[in-house]
GROMACS .gro file of C-alpha atoms in nm:
model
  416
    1UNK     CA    1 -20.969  -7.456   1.084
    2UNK     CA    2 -20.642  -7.409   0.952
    3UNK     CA    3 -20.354  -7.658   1.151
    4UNK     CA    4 -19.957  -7.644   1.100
    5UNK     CA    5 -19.823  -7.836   0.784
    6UNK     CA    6 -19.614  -8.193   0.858
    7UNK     CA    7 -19.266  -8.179   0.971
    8UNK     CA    8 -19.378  -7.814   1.138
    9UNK     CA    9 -19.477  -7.762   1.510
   10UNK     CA   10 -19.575  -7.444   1.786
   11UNK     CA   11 -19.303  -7.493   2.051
   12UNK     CA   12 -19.496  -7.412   2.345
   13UNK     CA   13 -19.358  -7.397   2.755
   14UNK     CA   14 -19.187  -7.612   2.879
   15UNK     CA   15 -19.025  -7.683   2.582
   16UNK     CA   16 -18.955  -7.286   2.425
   17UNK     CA   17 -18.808  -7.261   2.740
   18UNK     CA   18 -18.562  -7.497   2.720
   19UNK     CA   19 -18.483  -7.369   2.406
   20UNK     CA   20 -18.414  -7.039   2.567
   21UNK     CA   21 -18.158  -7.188   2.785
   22UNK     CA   22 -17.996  -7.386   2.537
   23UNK     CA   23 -17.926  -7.040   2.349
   24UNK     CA   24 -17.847  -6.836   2.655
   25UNK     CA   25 -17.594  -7.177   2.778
   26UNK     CA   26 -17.411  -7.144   2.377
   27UNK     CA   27 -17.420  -6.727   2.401
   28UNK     CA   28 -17.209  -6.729   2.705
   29UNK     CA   29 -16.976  -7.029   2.601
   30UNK     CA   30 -16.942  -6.839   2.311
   31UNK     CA   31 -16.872  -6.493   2.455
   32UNK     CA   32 -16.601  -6.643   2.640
   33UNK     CA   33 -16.399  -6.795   2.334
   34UNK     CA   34 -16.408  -6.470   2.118
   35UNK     CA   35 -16.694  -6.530   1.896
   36UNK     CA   36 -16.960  -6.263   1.804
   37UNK     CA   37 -17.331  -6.319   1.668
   38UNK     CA   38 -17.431  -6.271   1.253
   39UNK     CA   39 -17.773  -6.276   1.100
   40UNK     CA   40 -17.833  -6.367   0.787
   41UNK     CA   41 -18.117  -6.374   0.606
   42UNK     CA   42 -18.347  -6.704   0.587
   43UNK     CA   43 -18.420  -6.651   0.203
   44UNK     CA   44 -18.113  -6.681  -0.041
   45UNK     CA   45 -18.062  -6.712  -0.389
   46UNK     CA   46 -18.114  -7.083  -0.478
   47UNK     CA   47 -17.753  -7.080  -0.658
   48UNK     CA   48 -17.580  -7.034  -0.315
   49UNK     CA   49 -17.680  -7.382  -0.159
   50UNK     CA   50 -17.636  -7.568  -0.485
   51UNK     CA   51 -17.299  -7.444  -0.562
   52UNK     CA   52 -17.185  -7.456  -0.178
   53UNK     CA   53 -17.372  -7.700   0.001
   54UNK     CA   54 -17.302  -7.943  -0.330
   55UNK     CA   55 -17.605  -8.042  -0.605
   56UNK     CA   56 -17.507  -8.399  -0.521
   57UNK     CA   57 -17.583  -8.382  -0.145
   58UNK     CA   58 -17.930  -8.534  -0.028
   59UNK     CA   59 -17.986  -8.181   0.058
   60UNK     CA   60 -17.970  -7.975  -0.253
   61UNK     CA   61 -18.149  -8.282  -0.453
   62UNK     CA   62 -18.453  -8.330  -0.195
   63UNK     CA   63 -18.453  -8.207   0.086
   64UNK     CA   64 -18.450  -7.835  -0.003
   65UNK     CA   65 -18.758  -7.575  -0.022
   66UNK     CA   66 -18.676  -7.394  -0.338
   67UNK     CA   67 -18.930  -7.202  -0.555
   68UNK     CA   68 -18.934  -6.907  -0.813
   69UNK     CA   69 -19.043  -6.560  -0.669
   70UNK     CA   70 -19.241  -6.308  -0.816
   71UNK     CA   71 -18.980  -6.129  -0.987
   72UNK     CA   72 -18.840  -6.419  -1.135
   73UNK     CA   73 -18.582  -6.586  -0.934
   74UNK     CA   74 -18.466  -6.868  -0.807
   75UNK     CA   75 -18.469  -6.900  -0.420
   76UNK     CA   76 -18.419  -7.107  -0.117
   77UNK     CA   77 -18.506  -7.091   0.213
   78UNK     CA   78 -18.196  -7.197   0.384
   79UNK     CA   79 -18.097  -7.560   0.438
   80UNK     CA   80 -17.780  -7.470   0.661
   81UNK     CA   81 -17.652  -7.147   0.803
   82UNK     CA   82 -17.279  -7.221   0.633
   83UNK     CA   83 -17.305  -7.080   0.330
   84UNK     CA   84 -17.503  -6.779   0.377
   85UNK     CA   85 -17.192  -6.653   0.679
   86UNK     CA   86 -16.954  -6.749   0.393
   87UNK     CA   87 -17.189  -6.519   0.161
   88UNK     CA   88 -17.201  -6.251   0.404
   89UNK     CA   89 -16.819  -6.288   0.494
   90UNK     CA   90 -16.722  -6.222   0.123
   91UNK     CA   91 -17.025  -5.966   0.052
   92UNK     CA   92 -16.971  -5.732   0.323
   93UNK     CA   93 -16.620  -5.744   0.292
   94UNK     CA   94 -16.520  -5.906   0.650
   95UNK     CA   95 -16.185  -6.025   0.559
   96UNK     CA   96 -16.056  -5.631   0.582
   97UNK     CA   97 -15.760  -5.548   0.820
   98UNK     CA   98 -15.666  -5.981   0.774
   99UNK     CA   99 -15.846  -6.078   1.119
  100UNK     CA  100 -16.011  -6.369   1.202
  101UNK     CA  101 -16.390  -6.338   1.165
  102UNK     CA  102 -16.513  -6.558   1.461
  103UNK     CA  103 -16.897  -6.555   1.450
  104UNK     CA  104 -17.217  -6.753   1.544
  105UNK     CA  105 -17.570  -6.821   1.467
  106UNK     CA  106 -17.898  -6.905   1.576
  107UNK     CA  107 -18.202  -6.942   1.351
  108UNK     CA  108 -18.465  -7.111   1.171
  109UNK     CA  109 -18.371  -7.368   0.901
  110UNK     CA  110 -18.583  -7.565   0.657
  111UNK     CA  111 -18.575  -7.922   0.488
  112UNK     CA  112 -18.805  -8.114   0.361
  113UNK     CA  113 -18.699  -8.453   0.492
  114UNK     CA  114 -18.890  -8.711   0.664
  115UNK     CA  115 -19.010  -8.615   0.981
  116UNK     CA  116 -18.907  -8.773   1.314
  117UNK     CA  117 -18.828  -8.797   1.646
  118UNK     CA  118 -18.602  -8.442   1.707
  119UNK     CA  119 -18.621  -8.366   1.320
  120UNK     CA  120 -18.860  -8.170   1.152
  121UNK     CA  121 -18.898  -7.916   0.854
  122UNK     CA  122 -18.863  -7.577   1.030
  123UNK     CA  123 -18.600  -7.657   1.293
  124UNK     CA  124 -18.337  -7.429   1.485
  125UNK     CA  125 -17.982  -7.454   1.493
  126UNK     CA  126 -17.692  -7.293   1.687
  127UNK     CA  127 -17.366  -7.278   1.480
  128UNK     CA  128 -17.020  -7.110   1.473
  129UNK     CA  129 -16.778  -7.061   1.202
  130UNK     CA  130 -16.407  -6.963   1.236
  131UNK     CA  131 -16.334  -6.788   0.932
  132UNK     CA  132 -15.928  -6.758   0.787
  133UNK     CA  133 -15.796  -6.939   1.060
  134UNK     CA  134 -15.604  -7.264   0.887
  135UNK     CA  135 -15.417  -7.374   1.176
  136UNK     CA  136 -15.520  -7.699   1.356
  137UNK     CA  137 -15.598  -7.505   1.689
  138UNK     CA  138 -15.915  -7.351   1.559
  139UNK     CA  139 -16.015  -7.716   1.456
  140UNK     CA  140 -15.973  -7.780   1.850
  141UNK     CA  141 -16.087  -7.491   2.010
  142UNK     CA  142 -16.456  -7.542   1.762
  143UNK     CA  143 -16.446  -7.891   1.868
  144UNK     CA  144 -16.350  -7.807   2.288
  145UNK     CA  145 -16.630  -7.513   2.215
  146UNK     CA  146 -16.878  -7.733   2.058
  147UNK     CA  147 -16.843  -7.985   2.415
  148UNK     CA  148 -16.880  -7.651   2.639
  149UNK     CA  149 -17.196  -7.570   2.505
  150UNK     CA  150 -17.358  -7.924   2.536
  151UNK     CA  151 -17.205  -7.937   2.853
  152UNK     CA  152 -17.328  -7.617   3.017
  153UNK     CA  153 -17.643  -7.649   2.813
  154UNK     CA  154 -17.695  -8.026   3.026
  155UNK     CA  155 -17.649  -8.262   2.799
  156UNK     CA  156 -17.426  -8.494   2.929
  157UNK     CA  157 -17.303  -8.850   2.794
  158UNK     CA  158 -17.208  -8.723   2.446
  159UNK     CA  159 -16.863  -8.888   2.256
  160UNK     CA  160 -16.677  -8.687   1.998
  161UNK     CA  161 -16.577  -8.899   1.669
  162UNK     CA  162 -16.326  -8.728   1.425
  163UNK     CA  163 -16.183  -8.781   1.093
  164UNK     CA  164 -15.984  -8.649   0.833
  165UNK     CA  165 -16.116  -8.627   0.426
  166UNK     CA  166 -15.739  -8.467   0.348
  167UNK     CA  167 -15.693  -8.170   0.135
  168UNK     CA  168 -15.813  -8.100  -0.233
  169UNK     CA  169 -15.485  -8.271  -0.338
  170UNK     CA  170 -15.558  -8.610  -0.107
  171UNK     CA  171 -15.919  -8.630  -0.237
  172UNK     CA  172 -15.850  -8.593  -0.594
  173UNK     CA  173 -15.615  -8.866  -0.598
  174UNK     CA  174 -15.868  -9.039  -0.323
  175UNK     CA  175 -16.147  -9.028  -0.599
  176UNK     CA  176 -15.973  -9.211  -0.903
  177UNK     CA  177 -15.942  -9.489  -0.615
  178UNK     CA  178 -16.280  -9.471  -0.533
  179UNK     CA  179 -16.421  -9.444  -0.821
  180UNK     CA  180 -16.294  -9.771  -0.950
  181UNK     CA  181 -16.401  -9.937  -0.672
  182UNK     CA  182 -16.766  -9.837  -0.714
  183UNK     CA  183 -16.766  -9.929  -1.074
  184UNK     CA  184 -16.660 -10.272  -0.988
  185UNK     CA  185 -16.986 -10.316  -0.733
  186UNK     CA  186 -17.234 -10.075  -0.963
  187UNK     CA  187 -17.494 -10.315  -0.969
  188UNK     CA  188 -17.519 -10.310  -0.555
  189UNK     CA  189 -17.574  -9.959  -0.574
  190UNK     CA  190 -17.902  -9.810  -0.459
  191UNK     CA  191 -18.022  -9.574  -0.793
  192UNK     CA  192 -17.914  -9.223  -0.642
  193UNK     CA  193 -17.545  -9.354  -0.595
  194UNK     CA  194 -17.552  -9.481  -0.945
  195UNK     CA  195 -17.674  -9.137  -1.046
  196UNK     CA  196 -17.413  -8.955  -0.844
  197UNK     CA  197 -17.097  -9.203  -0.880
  198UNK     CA  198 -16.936  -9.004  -1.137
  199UNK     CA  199 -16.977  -8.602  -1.024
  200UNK     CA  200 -16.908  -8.742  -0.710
  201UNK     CA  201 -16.801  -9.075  -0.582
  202UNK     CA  202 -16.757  -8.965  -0.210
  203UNK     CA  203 -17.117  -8.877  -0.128
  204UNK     CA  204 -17.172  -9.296  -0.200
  205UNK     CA  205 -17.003  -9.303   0.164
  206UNK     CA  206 -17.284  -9.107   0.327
  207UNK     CA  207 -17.575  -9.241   0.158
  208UNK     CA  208 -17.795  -9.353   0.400
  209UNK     CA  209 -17.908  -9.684   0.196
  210UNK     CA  210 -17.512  -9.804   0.079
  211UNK     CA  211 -17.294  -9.595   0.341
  212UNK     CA  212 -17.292  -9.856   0.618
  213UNK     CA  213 -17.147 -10.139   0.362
  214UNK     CA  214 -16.963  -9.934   0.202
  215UNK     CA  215 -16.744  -9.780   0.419
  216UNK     CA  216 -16.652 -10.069   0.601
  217UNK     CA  217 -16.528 -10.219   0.245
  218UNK     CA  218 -16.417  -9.948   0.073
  219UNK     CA  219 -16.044  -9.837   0.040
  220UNK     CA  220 -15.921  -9.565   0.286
  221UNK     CA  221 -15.759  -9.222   0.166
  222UNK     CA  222 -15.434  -9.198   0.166
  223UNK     CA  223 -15.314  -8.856   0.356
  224UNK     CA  224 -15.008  -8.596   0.265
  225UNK     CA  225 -14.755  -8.544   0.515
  226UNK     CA  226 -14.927  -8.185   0.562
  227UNK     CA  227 -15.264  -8.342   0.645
  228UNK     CA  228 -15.138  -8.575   0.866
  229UNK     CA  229 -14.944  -8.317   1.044
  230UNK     CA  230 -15.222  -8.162   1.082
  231UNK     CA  231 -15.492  -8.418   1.179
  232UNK     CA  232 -15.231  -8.528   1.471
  233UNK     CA  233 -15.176  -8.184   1.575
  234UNK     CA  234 -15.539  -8.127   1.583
  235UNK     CA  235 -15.575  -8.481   1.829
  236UNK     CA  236 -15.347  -8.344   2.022
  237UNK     CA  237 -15.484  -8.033   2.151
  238UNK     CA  238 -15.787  -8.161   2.203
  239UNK     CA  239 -15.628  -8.420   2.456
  240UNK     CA  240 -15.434  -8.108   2.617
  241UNK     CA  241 -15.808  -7.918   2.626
  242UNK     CA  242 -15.924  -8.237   2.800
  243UNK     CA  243 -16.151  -8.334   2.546
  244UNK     CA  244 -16.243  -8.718   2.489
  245UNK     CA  245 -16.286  -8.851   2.094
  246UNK     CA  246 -16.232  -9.148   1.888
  247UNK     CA  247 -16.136  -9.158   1.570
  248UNK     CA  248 -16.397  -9.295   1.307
  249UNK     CA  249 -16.200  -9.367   0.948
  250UNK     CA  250 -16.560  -9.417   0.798
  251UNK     CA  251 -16.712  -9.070   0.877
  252UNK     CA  252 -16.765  -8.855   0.550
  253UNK     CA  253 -17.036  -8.569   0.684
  254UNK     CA  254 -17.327  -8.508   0.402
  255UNK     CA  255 -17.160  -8.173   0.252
  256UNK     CA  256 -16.935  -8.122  -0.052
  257UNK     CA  257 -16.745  -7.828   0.086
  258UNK     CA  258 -16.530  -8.027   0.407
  259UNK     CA  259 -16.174  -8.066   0.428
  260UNK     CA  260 -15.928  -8.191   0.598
  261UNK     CA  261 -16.129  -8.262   1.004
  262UNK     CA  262 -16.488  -8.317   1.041
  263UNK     CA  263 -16.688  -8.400   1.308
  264UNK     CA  264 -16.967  -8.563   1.493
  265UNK     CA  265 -17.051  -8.545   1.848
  266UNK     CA  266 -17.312  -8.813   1.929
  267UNK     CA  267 -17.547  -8.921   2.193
  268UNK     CA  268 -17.632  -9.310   2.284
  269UNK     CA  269 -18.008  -9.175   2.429
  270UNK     CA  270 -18.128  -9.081   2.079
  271UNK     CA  271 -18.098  -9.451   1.943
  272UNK     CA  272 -18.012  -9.495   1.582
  273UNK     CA  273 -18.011  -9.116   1.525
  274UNK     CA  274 -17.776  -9.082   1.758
  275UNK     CA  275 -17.616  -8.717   1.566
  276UNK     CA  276 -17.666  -8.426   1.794
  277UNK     CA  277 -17.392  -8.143   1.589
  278UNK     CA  278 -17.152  -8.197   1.345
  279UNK     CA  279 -16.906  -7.994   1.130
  280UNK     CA  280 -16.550  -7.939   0.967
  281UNK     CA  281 -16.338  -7.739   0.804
  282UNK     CA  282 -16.383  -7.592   0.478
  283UNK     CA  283 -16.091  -7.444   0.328
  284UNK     CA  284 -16.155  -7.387   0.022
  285UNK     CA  285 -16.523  -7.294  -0.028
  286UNK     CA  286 -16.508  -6.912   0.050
  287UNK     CA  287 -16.237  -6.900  -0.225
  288UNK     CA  288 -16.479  -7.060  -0.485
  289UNK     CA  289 -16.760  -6.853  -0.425
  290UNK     CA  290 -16.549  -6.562  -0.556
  291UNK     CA  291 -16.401  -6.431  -0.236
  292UNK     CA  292 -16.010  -6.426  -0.061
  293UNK     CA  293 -15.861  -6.764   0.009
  294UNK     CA  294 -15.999  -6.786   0.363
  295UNK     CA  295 -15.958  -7.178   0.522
  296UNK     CA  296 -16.215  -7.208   0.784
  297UNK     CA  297 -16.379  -7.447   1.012
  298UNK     CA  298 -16.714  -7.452   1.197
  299UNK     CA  299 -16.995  -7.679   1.327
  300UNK     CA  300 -17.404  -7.682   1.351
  301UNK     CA  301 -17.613  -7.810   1.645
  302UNK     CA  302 -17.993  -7.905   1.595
  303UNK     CA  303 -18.152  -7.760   1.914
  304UNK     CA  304 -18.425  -7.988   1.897
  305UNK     CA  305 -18.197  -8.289   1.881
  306UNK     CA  306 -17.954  -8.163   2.216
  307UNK     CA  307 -18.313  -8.084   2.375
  308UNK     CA  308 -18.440  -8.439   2.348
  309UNK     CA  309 -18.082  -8.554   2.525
  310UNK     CA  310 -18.126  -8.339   2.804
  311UNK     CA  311 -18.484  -8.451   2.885
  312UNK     CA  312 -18.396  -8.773   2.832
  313UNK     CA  313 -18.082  -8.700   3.119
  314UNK     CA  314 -18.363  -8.538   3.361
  315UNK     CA  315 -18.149  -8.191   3.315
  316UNK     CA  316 -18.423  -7.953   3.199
  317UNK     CA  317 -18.447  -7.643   3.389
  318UNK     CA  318 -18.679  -7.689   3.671
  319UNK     CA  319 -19.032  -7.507   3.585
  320UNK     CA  320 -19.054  -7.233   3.827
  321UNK     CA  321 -19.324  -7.007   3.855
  322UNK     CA  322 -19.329  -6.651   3.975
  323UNK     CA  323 -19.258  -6.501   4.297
  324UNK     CA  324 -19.572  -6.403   4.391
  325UNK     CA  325 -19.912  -6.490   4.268
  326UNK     CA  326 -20.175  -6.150   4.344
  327UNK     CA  327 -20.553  -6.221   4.492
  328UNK     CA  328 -20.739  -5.879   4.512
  329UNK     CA  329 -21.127  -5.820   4.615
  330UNK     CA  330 -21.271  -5.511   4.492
  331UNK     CA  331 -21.150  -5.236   4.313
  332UNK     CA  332 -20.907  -5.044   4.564
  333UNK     CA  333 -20.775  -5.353   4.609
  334UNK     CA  334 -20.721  -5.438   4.212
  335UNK     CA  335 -20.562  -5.059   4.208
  336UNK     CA  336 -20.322  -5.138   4.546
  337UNK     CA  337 -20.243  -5.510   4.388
  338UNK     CA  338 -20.119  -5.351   4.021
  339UNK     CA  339 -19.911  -5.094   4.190
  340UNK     CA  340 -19.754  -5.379   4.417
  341UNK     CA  341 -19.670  -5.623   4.117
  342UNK     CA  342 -19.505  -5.303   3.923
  343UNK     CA  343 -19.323  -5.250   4.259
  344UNK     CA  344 -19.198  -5.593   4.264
  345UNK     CA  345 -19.101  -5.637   3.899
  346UNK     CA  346 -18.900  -5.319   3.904
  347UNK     CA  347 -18.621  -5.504   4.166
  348UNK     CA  348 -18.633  -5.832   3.912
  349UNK     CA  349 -18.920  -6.043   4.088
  350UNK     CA  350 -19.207  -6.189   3.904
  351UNK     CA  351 -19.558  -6.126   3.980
  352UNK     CA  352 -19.862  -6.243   3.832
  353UNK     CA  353 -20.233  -6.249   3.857
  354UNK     CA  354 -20.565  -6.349   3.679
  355UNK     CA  355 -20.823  -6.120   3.685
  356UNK     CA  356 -20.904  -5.959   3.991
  357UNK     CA  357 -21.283  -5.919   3.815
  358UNK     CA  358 -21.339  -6.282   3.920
  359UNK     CA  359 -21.391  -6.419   4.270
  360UNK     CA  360 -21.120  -6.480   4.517
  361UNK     CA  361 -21.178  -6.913   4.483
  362UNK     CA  362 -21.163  -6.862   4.096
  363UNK     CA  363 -20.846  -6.649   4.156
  364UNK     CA  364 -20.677  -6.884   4.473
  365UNK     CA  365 -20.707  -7.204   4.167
  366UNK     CA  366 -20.548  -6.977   3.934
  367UNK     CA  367 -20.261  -6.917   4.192
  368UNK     CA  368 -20.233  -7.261   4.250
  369UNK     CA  369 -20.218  -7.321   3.927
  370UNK     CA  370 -19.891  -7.073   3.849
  371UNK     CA  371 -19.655  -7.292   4.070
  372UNK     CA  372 -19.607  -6.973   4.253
  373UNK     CA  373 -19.460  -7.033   4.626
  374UNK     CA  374 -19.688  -6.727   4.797
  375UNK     CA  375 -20.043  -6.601   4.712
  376UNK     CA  376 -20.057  -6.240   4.805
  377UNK     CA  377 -20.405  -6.169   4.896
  378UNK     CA  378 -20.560  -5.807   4.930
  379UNK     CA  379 -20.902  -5.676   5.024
  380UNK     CA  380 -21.060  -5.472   5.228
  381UNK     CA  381 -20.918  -5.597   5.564
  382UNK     CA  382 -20.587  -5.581   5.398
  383UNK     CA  383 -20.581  -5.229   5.258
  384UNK     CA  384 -20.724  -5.056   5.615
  385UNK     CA  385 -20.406  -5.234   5.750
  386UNK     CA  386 -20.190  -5.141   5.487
  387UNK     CA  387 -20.075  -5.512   5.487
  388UNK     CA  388 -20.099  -5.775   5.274
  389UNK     CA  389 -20.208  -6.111   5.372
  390UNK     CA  390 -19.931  -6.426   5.248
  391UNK     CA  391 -20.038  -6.741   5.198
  392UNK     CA  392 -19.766  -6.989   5.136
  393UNK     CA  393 -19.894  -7.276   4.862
  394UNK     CA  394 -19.591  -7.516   4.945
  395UNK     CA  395 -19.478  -7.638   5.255
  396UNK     CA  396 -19.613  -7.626   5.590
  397UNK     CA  397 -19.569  -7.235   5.707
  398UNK     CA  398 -19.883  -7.025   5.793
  399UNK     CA  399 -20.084  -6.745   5.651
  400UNK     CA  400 -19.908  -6.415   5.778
  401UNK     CA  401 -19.937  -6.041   5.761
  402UNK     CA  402 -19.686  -5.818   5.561
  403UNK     CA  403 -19.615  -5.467   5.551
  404UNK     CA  404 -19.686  -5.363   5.164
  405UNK     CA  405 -19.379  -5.105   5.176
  406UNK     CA  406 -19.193  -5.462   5.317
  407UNK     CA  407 -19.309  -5.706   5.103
  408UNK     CA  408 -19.049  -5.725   4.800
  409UNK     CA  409 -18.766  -5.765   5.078
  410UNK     CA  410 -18.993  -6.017   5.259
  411UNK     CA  411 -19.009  -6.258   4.933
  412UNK     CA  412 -18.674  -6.224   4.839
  413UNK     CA  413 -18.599  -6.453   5.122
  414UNK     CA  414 -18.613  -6.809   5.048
  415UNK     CA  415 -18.962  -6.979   5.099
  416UNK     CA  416 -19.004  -7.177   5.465
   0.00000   0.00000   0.00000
């Protein structure tokens, strides 16, 4: 028998259906700020994620499921969802007319990383990216969006921490400085920092083995007027949106193409792994993959990671089965109980049933089984009448008679 491969999973009810609300909480949060949905495809060239994504990152080096197809190229399933938007932005010419492209995702990614606990191989993420927008309000308004969706999603108890990496200008003069500090302590290097140090000393501060020490001892960029400008600026619309942070000085993010803000917002219920989204702005990377100068910011959110924080809250949506739960004896009754459920479904209430081929005990478990509130129950008595008998499964009420022409209206009313 053939069984999913490690770091993959079937997401079965209840937990596809949280999913489902997650995505349907971010769609309307994200209908209300402007921002409209792209897909993009989930196999890419293997040059896109190396040159955008960075072939220092942890990503690019091991984490990423490349291969060679059968005519010959190199390709990736994607890691991220940045870099194929910033493809797509460029390739299908969405800078036209000088707007703001204001778009969002929600897909399937893939890394080969070390499974655990709300991190696996195939995982989904919701993300948005703000596209040609370089002032520090879309910085806010992606951070203020990114709280709306966790909020309205139900995952409550999460912090914001921001910092600043500083421009292309700041970090080149940032790296001569850190450079020479990580030659001086080479030997207390772990052996992928050593191998990076030169093409690019910064990813040493997110290295999972030497980040911690690190940035704690290393020395701190220093900022131009311009990025400081715009850092504040950015802190203070987010206090006027109502939106609690701290800064952290020591937070990098794992990707070569941020500038200037990035972000983390963070939960204390998933332990060490506390990340639940994070993102920045990236000014410069749709310029250096051949398109217009276009400064942008945006942000990714692991599904499975906000899922685990709203469990662990008691938020999830409340399992609810459907309206009305069908019993039928016989044949005429089968016929009268099918036309009944279509009747119901049409005006938006669920109906269900088992198989009216097996006995009405086998069929009563399988109502009580469904979590509906009422069993309808037809037979022969039932269709002379032209009523249905309802049998409440919750609560104290008694069996009664109804109408069939009346029952939608009757179990649109609240249960007794």
């Amino acid at each position: 028998m053939s069984r999913t491969l490690r770091g993959f999973r079937d997401i079965l009810p209840p937990d596809s259906e949280l999913f489902s609300a997650i995505e349907a909480a971010a769609r309307e949060v994200f209908r209300l700020h402007g921002y409209r949905e792209i897909r993009i495809p989930t196999l890419e060239t293997k040059e896109l994620f190396v040159k955008s994504t960075g072939d220092t990152t942890d990503i690019v080096e091991k984490e990423m499921y490349a291969f060679t197809d059968g005519g010959g190229r190199e390709v990736a399933m994607r890691p991220e969802g940045t870099p194929g938007v910033a493809r797509a932005y460029i390739e299908q010419n969405l800078s036209q007319g000088g707007r703001n492209a204001k778009l969002f995702y929600i897909g399937p990614m893939f890394r080969a990383e070390r499974p655990q606990a709300g991190r696996y191989r195939e995982f989904t993420q919701i993300g948005v990216e703000c596209i040609g927008n370089p002032s520090p309000s879309a910085d806010a308004e992606s951070i203020a969006l990114l709280v709306k969706v966790l909020e309205k999603a139900g995952a409550p108890g999460c912090t914001v921490e921001l910092n600043t990496l500083g421009c292309a200008e700041c970090r080149r003069a940032y790296r001569e400085t850190l450079l020479g500090y990580l030659k001086l302590n080479t030997e207390a290097l772990c052996e992928a920092c050593k191998r990076r140090v030169d093409r690019n000393p910064m990813r040493a501060l997110d290295c999972k083995v030497d980040g911690p020490w690190l940035a704690d001892k290393a020395p701190k960029i220093s900022l131009c007027p311009s990025c400081v400008e715009h850092f504040d600026r950015t802190q203070e619309l987010l206090k006027a949106a109502g939106v609690d942070f701290k800064v952290n000085h020591t937070m990098v993010r794992g990707l070569d193409y941020y500038t200037r803000t990035v972000f983390e917002v963070k939960a204390g219920a998933l332990g060490a792994q506390d990340a639940v989204a994070g993102g920045g702005r990236y000014d410069d990377l749709i310029k250096s993959m051949g398109g217009p100068a276009s400064p942008s910011v945006g942000w990714a959110m692991g599904l499975d990671r906000a899922a685990l924080v709203i469990k662990a809250a008691g938020a999830a949506p409340e399992e609810k089965g459907p309206a009305a739960f069908f019993v039928a004896s016989g044949k005429e009754a089968g016929v009268e109980a099918f036309r009944l459920m279509s009747d119901l479904r049409s005006v938006g209430l669920a109906a269900d049933y088992s198989n009216f081929d097996l006995s009405m005990k086998s069929q009563m478990r399988s109502a009580d089984r469904s979590g509906t509130d009422y069993a309808v129950i037809i037979g022969e008595d039932e269709l002379k009448a032209g009523a249905c008998s309802l049998k409440p499964l919750k609560g104290q009420a008694g069996q009664e008679s109804v109408p069939f022409s009346g029952l939608a209206s009757r179990l649109a009313r609240k249960p007794d």
